[in-house]
Short mmCIF file of C-alpha atoms in Angstrom, two decimals:
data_model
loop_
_atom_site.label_atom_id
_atom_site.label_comp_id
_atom_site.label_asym_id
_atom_site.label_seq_id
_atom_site.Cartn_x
_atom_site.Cartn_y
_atom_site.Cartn_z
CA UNK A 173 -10.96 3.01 20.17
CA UNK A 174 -13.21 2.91 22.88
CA UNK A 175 -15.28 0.11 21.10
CA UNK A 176 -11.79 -1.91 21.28
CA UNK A 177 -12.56 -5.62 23.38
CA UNK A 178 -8.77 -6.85 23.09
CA UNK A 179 -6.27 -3.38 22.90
CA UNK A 180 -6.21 -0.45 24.36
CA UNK A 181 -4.16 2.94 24.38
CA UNK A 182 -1.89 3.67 27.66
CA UNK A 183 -2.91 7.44 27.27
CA UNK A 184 -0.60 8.24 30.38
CA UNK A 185 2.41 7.03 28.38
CA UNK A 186 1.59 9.02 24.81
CA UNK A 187 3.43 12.44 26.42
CA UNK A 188 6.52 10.57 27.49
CA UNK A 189 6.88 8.34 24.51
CA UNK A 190 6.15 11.13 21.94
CA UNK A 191 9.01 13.36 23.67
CA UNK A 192 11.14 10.67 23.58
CA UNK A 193 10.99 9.90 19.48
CA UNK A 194 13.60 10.89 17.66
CA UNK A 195 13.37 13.87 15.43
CA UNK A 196 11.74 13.19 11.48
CA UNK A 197 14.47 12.23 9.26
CA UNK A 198 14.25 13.33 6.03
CA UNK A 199 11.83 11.33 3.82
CA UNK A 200 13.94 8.67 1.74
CA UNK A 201 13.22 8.03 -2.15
CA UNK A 202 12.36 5.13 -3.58
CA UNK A 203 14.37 2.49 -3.93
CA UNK A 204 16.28 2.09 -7.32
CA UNK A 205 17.15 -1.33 -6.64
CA UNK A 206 13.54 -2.45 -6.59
CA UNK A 207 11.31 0.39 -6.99
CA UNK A 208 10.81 2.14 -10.76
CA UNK A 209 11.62 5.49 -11.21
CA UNK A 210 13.61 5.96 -14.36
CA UNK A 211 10.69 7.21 -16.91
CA UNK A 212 9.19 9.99 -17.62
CA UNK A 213 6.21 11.02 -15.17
CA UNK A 214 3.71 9.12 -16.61
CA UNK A 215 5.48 5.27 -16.31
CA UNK A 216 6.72 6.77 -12.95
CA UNK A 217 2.97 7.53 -12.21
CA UNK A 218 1.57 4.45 -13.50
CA UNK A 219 4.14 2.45 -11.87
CA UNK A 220 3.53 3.94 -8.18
CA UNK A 221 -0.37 3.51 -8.64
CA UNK A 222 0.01 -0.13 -9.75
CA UNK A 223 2.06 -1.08 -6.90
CA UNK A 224 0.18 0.52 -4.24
CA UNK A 225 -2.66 -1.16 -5.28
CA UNK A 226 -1.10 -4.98 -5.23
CA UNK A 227 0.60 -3.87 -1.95
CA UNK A 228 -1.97 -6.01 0.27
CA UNK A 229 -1.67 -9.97 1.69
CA UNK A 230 1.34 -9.65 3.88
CA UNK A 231 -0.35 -12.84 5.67
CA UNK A 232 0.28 -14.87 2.59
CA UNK A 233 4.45 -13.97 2.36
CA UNK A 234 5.56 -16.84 4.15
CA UNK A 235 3.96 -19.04 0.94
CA UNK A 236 5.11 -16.83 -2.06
CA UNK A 237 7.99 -17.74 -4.05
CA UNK A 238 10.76 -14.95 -2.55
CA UNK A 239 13.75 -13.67 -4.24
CA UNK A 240 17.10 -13.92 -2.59
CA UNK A 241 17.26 -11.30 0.41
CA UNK A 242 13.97 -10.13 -0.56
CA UNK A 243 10.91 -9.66 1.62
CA UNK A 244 7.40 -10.32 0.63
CA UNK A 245 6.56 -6.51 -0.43
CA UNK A 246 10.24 -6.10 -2.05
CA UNK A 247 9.67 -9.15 -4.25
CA UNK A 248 6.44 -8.25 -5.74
CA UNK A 249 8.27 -4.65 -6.29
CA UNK A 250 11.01 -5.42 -7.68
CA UNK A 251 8.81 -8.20 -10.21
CA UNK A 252 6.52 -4.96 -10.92
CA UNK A 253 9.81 -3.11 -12.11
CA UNK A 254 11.11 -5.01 -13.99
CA UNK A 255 8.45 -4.88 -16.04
CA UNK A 256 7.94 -1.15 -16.29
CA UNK A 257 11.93 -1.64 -17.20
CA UNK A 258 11.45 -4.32 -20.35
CA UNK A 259 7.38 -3.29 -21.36
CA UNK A 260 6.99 -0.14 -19.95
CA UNK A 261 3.45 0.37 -18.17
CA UNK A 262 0.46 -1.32 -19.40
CA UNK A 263 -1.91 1.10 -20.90
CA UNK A 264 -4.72 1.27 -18.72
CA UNK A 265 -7.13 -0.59 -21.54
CA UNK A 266 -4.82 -3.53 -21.58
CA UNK A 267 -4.75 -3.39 -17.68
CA UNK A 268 -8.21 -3.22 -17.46
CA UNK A 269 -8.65 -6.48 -19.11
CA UNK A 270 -5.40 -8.40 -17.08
CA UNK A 271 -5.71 -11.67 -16.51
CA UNK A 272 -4.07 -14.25 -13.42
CA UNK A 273 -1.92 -15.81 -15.45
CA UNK A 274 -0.15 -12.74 -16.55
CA UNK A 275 0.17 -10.98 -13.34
CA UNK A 276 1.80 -14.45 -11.93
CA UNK A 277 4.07 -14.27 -14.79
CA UNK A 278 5.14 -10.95 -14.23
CA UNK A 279 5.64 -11.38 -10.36
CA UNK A 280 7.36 -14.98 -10.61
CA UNK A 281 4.72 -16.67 -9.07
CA UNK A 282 2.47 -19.42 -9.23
CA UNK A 283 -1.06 -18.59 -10.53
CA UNK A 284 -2.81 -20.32 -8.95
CA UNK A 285 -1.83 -18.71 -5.70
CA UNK A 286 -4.87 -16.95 -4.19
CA UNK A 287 -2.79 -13.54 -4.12
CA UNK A 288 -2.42 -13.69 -8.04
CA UNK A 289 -6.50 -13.59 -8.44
CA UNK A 290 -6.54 -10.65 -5.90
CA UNK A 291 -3.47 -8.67 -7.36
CA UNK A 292 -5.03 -9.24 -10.98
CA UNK A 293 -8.62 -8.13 -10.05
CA UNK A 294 -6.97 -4.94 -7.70
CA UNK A 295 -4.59 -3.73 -11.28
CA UNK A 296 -8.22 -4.44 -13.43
CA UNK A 297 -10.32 -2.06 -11.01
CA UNK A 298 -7.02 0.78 -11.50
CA UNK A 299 -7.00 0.29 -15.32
CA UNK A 300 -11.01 0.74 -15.29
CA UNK A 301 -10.76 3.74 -13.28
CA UNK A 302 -7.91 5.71 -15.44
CA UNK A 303 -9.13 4.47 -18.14
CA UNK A 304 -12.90 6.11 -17.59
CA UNK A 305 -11.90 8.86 -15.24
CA UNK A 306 -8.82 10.03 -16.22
CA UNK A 307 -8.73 9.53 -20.18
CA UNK A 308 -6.01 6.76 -19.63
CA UNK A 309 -3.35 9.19 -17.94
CA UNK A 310 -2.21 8.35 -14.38
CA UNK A 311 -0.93 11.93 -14.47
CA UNK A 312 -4.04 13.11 -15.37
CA UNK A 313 -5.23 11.01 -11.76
CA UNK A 314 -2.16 12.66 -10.04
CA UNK A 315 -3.15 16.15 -11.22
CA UNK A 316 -6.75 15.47 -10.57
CA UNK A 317 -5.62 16.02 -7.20
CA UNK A 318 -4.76 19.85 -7.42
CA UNK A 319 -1.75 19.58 -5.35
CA UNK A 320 -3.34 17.76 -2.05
CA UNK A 321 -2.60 14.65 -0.94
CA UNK A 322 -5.97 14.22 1.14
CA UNK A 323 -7.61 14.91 -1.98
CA UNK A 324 -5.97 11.96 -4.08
CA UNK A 325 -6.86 9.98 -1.31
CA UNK A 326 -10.03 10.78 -1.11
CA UNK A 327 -10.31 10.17 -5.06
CA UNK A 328 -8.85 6.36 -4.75
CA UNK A 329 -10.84 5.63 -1.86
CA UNK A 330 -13.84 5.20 -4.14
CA UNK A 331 -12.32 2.44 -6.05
CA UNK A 332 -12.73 -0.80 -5.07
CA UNK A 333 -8.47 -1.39 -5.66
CA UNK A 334 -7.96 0.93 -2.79
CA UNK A 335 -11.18 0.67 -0.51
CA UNK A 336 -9.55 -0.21 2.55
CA UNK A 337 -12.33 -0.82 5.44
CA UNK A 338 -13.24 -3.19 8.07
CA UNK A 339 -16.47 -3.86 9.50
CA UNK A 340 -15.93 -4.30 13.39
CA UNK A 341 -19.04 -4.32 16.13
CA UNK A 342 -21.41 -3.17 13.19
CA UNK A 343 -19.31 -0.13 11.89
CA UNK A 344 -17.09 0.12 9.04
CA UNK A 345 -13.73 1.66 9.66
CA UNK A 346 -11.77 2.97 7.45
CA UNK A 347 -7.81 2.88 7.03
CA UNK A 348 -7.23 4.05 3.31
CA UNK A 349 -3.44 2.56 3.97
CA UNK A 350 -3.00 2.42 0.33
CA UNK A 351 -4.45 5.21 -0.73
CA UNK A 352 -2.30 7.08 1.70
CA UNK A 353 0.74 5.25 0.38
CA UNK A 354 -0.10 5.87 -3.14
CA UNK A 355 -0.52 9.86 -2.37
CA UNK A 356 3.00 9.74 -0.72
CA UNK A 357 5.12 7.48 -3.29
CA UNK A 358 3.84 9.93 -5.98
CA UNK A 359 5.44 12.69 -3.67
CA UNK A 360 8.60 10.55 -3.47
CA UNK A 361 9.09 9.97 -6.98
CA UNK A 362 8.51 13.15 -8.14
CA UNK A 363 4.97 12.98 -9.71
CA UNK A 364 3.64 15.66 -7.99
CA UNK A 365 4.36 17.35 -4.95
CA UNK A 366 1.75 17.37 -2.39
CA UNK A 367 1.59 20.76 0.25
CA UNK A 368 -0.71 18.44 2.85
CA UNK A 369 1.29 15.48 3.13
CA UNK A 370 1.64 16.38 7.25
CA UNK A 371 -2.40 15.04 7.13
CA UNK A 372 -1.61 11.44 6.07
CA UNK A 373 -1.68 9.22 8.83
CA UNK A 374 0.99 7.00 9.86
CA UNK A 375 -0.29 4.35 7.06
CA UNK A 376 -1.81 1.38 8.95
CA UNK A 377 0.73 -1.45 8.67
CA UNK A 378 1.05 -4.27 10.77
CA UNK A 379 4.43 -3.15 12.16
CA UNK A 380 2.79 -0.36 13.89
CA UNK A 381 0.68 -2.27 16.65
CA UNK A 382 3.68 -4.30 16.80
CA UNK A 383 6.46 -1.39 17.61
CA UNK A 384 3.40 0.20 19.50
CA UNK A 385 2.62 -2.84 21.81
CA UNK A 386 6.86 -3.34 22.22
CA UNK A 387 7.28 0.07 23.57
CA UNK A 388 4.34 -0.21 26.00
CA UNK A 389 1.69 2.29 24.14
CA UNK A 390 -0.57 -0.59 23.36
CA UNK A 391 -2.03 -3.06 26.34
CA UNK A 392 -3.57 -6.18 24.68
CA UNK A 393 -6.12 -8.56 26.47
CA UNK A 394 -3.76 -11.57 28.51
CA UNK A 395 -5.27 -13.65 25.42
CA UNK A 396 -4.36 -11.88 22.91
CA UNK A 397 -0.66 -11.53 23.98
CA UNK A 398 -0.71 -15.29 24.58
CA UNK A 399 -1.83 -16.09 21.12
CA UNK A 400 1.12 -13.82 19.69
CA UNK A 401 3.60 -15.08 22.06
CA UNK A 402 2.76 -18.61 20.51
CA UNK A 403 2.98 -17.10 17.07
#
């Protein structure tokens, strides 16, 4: 943080703003409407994996083909369910060798939307890795994990599908957001339950900086607050 050229942390407002927060509510499940969770653990397994790791490109949502009501995230979800709901999961050999075209299909999108290359290359990489590491069981992933959530993320953070880092000023950073995700949605659908969860971080999504920035944690460079303000 002290590298940062454009934000910085108010540290004299963390004690106030932290007191102020209002006490955990209890962590919700996932959505039936648009989230899969009627199969047995392994579909439920395989389903929470795959979506974690397509659950990237928020800055393309405002040019994918949206369902009714639905946000970005919700309508790749709920495109993902329903085809756990008609195919069940793909086995990870067949995922392993997914192409575009298909993973458009399945989401109701065009493919030959940049997103659709990404998402299918992303669900390869997971097929791959089950496949070869796991014996084709994304149980046998969850399991690997021995009950901790740190240590499933440290497992996905070596594949490419989940590798989230940035270079900045010559160092690479890691966030792991999916990874982190992916350790908690198991939790939530009843995978596996993780006794470490309390040492995930607060995921890094972009409504954090936001909410952060709002509520006067964050200060951002006069340009930088211009450039948002314009949108």
């Amino acid at each position: 943080m002290a590298r940062a050229v454009s934000v910085q942390i108010d540290a004299a407002a963390i004690g106030a703003y932290a007191a102020g927060l209002p006490a955990p509510a209890e962590t919700p499940k996932l959505d039936p409407a648009t989230h899969f969770g009627a199969g047995d653990r392994e579909a439920n397994a395989a389903f929470v994996v795959c979506l974690d790791a397509i659950n990237f490109g928020s800055g393309w949502w405002p040019t994918i083909r949206k369902r009714p009501g639905h946000s970005g995230y919700f309508t790749i979800a709920a495109g993902l369910t329903e085809r756990f709901r008609e195919g069940g999961p793909w086995p990870a050999a067949e995922l392993a060798a997914l192409d575009t075209a298909s993973v458009a299909a399945v989401l109701g999108q065009d493919p030959d939307h940049p997103l659709m290359a990404d998402f299918a290359a992303s669900l390869r990489d997971v097929g791959a890795h089950v496949g070869d590491d796991h014996g084709g069981s994304f149980v046998a992933l969850a399991d690997a994990a021995v009950g901790s959530a740190v240590a499933l993320v440290d497992i996905l953070a070596e594949w490419e599908s989940f590798a989230d880092t940035s270079a900045y000023q010559g160092r690479e950073v890691p966030f792991f957001k999916r990874a982190q995700i992916a350790a908690a949605d198991l939790d939530r659908a009843g995978v596996v339950a993780f006794d470490d969860l309390d040492r995930l971080t607060a995921f890094a999504d972009n409504l954090v900086p936001h909410v952060l920035r709002i509520d006067g944690v964050l200060r951002l460079a006069p340009p930088l607050t211009a450039a948002i303000e314009a949108g």
